[in-house]
Tab-separated table of N, CA and C in Angstrom:
chain	number	residue	atom	x	y	z
R	1	MET	N	-7.431	7.175	-10.752
R	1	MET	CA	-6.343	6.401	-10.190
R	1	MET	C	-5.104	7.289	-10.113
R	2	ILE	N	-4.465	7.233	-8.965
R	2	ILE	CA	-3.207	7.962	-8.823
R	2	ILE	C	-2.049	6.984	-8.990
R	3	GLU	N	-0.905	7.500	-9.337
R	3	GLU	CA	0.292	6.678	-9.452
R	3	GLU	C	1.244	7.048	-8.322
R	4	PHE	N	1.751	6.023	-7.652
R	4	PHE	CA	2.693	6.223	-6.561
R	4	PHE	C	4.027	5.618	-6.966
R	5	GLU	N	5.051	6.468	-7.067
R	5	GLU	CA	6.369	6.006	-7.491
R	5	GLU	C	7.215	5.609	-6.296
R	6	ILE	N	7.740	4.397	-6.356
R	6	ILE	CA	8.656	3.966	-5.305
R	6	ILE	C	10.084	4.120	-5.815
R	7	LYS	N	10.948	4.510	-4.929
R	7	LYS	CA	12.347	4.770	-5.269
R	7	LYS	C	13.194	3.535	-4.963
R	8	GLU	N	14.203	3.352	-5.767
R	8	GLU	CA	15.119	2.245	-5.524
R	8	GLU	C	16.077	2.612	-4.392
R	9	MET	N	16.336	1.634	-3.549
R	9	MET	CA	17.252	1.825	-2.431
R	9	MET	C	18.534	1.022	-2.704
R	10	PRO	N	19.674	1.539	-2.288
R	10	PRO	CA	20.931	0.801	-2.499
R	10	PRO	C	20.874	-0.577	-1.843
R	11	GLY	N	21.313	-1.587	-2.574
R	11	GLY	CA	21.358	-2.940	-2.034
R	11	GLY	C	20.043	-3.688	-2.120
R	12	GLU	N	19.018	-3.063	-2.671
R	12	GLU	CA	17.704	-3.683	-2.780
R	12	GLU	C	17.529	-4.204	-4.199
R	13	ASN	N	17.128	-5.463	-4.335
R	13	ASN	CA	16.930	-6.029	-5.668
R	13	ASN	C	15.754	-5.375	-6.373
R	14	GLU	N	14.645	-5.274	-5.683
R	14	GLU	CA	13.441	-4.699	-6.266
R	14	GLU	C	12.784	-3.800	-5.213
R	15	PRO	N	12.558	-2.535	-5.536
R	15	PRO	CA	11.983	-1.629	-4.537
R	15	PRO	C	10.559	-2.026	-4.168
R	16	PHE	N	10.175	-1.714	-2.922
R	16	PHE	CA	8.824	-2.013	-2.460
R	16	PHE	C	8.424	-1.016	-1.384
R	17	ILE	N	7.123	-0.993	-1.089
R	17	ILE	CA	6.603	-0.255	0.061
R	17	ILE	C	5.593	-1.165	0.749
R	18	GLU	N	5.562	-1.131	2.061
R	18	GLU	CA	4.622	-1.963	2.799
R	18	GLU	C	3.230	-1.350	2.728
R	19	LEU	N	2.220	-2.204	2.697
R	19	LEU	CA	0.834	-1.785	2.519
R	19	LEU	C	0.404	-0.741	3.548
R	20	ASN	N	0.669	-0.976	4.824
R	20	ASN	CA	0.227	-0.029	5.843
R	20	ASN	C	0.922	1.330	5.693
R	21	LYS	N	2.165	1.311	5.264
R	21	LYS	CA	2.888	2.574	5.059
R	21	LYS	C	2.329	3.339	3.868
R	22	LEU	N	1.930	2.612	2.817
R	22	LEU	CA	1.358	3.269	1.644
R	22	LEU	C	0.075	4.013	2.010
R	23	LEU	N	-0.798	3.374	2.771
R	23	LEU	CA	-2.054	4.031	3.167
R	23	LEU	C	-1.779	5.323	3.922
R	24	LYS	N	-0.764	5.304	4.765
R	24	LYS	CA	-0.407	6.486	5.545
R	24	LYS	C	0.229	7.566	4.664
R	25	VAL	N	1.167	7.177	3.801
R	25	VAL	CA	1.856	8.137	2.930
R	25	VAL	C	0.864	8.830	1.994
R	26	LEU	N	-0.112	8.086	1.507
R	26	LEU	CA	-1.114	8.665	0.610
R	26	LEU	C	-2.161	9.492	1.358
R	27	ARG	N	-2.067	9.474	2.679
R	27	ARG	CA	-3.009	10.188	3.550
R	27	ARG	C	-4.441	9.682	3.417
R	28	TRP	N	-4.554	8.385	3.130
R	28	TRP	CA	-5.868	7.752	3.108
R	28	TRP	C	-6.313	7.421	4.527
R	29	VAL	N	-5.365	7.391	5.452
R	29	VAL	CA	-5.634	7.201	6.879
R	29	VAL	C	-4.785	8.214	7.641
R	30	GLU	N	-5.137	8.432	8.907
R	30	GLU	CA	-4.439	9.434	9.707
R	30	GLU	C	-3.191	8.916	10.410
R	31	SER	N	-3.121	7.600	10.607
R	31	SER	CA	-1.988	7.052	11.353
R	31	SER	C	-1.706	5.623	10.915
R	32	GLY	N	-0.550	5.139	11.342
R	32	GLY	CA	-0.200	3.750	11.077
R	32	GLY	C	-1.148	2.786	11.758
R	33	ALA	N	-1.573	3.131	12.972
R	33	ALA	CA	-2.515	2.282	13.707
R	33	ALA	C	-3.848	2.190	12.963
R	34	MET	N	-4.285	3.313	12.406
R	34	MET	CA	-5.529	3.312	11.645
R	34	MET	C	-5.372	2.477	10.368
R	35	ALA	N	-4.210	2.578	9.723
R	35	ALA	CA	-3.952	1.769	8.530
R	35	ALA	C	-4.044	0.288	8.875
R	36	ASN	N	-3.399	-0.103	9.967
R	36	ASN	CA	-3.442	-1.504	10.393
R	36	ASN	C	-4.868	-1.957	10.670
R	37	GLU	N	-5.663	-1.104	11.290
R	37	GLU	CA	-7.048	-1.447	11.594
R	37	GLU	C	-7.861	-1.635	10.317
R	38	MET	N	-7.700	-0.754	9.359
R	38	MET	CA	-8.444	-0.849	8.101
R	38	MET	C	-8.076	-2.127	7.340
R	39	ILE	N	-6.790	-2.488	7.397
R	39	ILE	CA	-6.342	-3.715	6.742
R	39	ILE	C	-6.936	-4.928	7.451
R	40	THR	N	-6.897	-4.930	8.782
R	40	THR	CA	-7.464	-6.030	9.564
R	40	THR	C	-8.968	-6.167	9.326
R	41	GLU	N	-9.647	-5.050	9.157
R	41	GLU	CA	-11.103	-5.048	8.919
R	41	GLU	C	-11.450	-5.482	7.494
R	42	GLN	N	-10.447	-5.840	6.712
R	42	GLN	CA	-10.611	-6.324	5.339
R	42	GLN	C	-11.204	-5.263	4.410
R	43	LEU	N	-10.771	-4.025	4.589
R	43	LEU	CA	-11.276	-2.916	3.784
R	43	LEU	C	-10.322	-2.507	2.669
R	44	VAL	N	-9.190	-3.218	2.552
R	44	VAL	CA	-8.172	-2.854	1.568
R	44	VAL	C	-7.994	-4.008	0.578
R	45	LYS	N	-7.955	-3.653	-0.699
R	45	LYS	CA	-7.715	-4.652	-1.738
R	45	LYS	C	-6.377	-4.380	-2.414
R	46	VAL	N	-5.681	-5.456	-2.733
R	46	VAL	CA	-4.443	-5.384	-3.508
R	46	VAL	C	-4.648	-6.269	-4.727
R	47	ASN	N	-4.516	-5.663	-5.897
R	47	ASN	CA	-4.716	-6.376	-7.153
R	47	ASN	C	-6.071	-7.082	-7.208
R	48	GLY	N	-7.105	-6.406	-6.684
R	48	GLY	CA	-8.464	-6.912	-6.763
R	48	GLY	C	-8.875	-7.875	-5.668
R	49	ASN	N	-7.955	-8.235	-4.774
R	49	ASN	CA	-8.256	-9.176	-3.698
R	49	ASN	C	-8.048	-8.518	-2.339
R	50	VAL	N	-8.935	-8.825	-1.391
R	50	VAL	CA	-8.756	-8.326	-0.027
R	50	VAL	C	-7.433	-8.854	0.504
R	51	ASP	N	-6.655	-7.980	1.106
R	51	ASP	CA	-5.353	-8.363	1.655
R	51	ASP	C	-5.290	-7.942	3.114
R	52	THR	N	-5.058	-8.894	4.005
R	52	THR	CA	-5.009	-8.594	5.434
R	52	THR	C	-3.573	-8.584	5.974
R	53	ARG	N	-2.604	-8.615	5.083
R	53	ARG	CA	-1.193	-8.561	5.509
R	53	ARG	C	-0.784	-7.098	5.636
R	54	LYS	N	-0.624	-6.642	6.859
R	54	LYS	CA	-0.307	-5.236	7.109
R	54	LYS	C	0.983	-4.808	6.425
R	55	ARG	N	1.943	-5.687	6.400
R	55	ARG	CA	3.247	-5.349	5.829
R	55	ARG	C	3.477	-6.029	4.485
R	56	ALA	N	2.391	-6.260	3.751
R	56	ALA	CA	2.531	-6.841	2.411
R	56	ALA	C	3.439	-5.936	1.588
R	57	LYS	N	4.397	-6.530	0.915
R	57	LYS	CA	5.346	-5.757	0.115
R	57	LYS	C	4.724	-5.466	-1.250
R	58	LEU	N	4.498	-4.197	-1.517
R	58	LEU	CA	3.929	-3.774	-2.787
R	58	LEU	C	5.054	-3.382	-3.720
R	59	ARG	N	4.942	-3.863	-4.944
R	59	ARG	CA	5.971	-3.585	-5.949
R	59	ARG	C	5.334	-2.960	-7.173
R	60	ARG	N	6.165	-2.524	-8.091
R	60	ARG	CA	5.678	-1.885	-9.315
R	60	ARG	C	4.632	-2.762	-9.999
R	61	GLY	N	3.530	-2.105	-10.405
R	61	GLY	CA	2.454	-2.807	-11.083
R	61	GLY	C	1.305	-3.173	-10.169
R	62	ASP	N	1.533	-3.203	-8.850
R	62	ASP	CA	0.460	-3.517	-7.908
R	62	ASP	C	-0.547	-2.376	-7.858
R	63	ILE	N	-1.811	-2.739	-7.654
R	63	ILE	CA	-2.885	-1.751	-7.552
R	63	ILE	C	-3.568	-1.927	-6.211
R	64	VAL	N	-3.714	-0.824	-5.471
R	64	VAL	CA	-4.315	-0.830	-4.141
R	64	VAL	C	-5.607	-0.026	-4.182
R	65	GLU	N	-6.671	-0.583	-3.565
R	65	GLU	CA	-7.959	0.089	-3.498
R	65	GLU	C	-8.394	0.211	-2.040
R	66	PHE	N	-8.930	1.389	-1.705
R	66	PHE	CA	-9.417	1.636	-0.341
R	66	PHE	C	-10.410	2.784	-0.370
R	67	GLU	N	-11.626	2.523	0.093
R	67	GLU	CA	-12.677	3.537	0.217
R	67	GLU	C	-12.836	4.407	-1.034
R	68	GLY	N	-12.915	3.774	-2.190
R	68	GLY	CA	-13.113	4.511	-3.432
R	68	GLY	C	-11.863	5.119	-4.026
R	69	ASN	N	-10.735	4.963	-3.360
R	69	ASN	CA	-9.448	5.454	-3.867
R	69	ASN	C	-8.683	4.311	-4.495
R	70	THR	N	-7.942	4.605	-5.542
R	70	THR	CA	-7.122	3.592	-6.209
R	70	THR	C	-5.744	4.171	-6.482
R	71	ALA	N	-4.725	3.369	-6.208
R	71	ALA	CA	-3.353	3.791	-6.488
R	71	ALA	C	-2.621	2.654	-7.172
R	72	LYS	N	-1.830	3.008	-8.175
R	72	LYS	CA	-0.978	2.042	-8.870
R	72	LYS	C	0.461	2.346	-8.506
R	73	ILE	N	1.199	1.308	-8.145
R	73	ILE	CA	2.608	1.447	-7.792
R	73	ILE	C	3.412	1.463	-9.097
R	74	VAL	N	4.208	2.514	-9.265
R	74	VAL	CA	5.037	2.640	-10.489
R	74	VAL	C	6.494	2.808	-10.126
């Protein structure tokens, strides 16, 4: 499992990253369009459950799984 640290932004109560952006940043997919497709195909799990929300807001403590890869948001 890898850990992905999200940074706090000014004016934001709690930092987050959107699910499709995380897949792209981690280089688990080649593009945003591919990330969206993988999410739509129900191939991505968040906290153990399939999540089809492309822009699901991931926060500290969330765990994302995709094709044998696992990342924890810290």
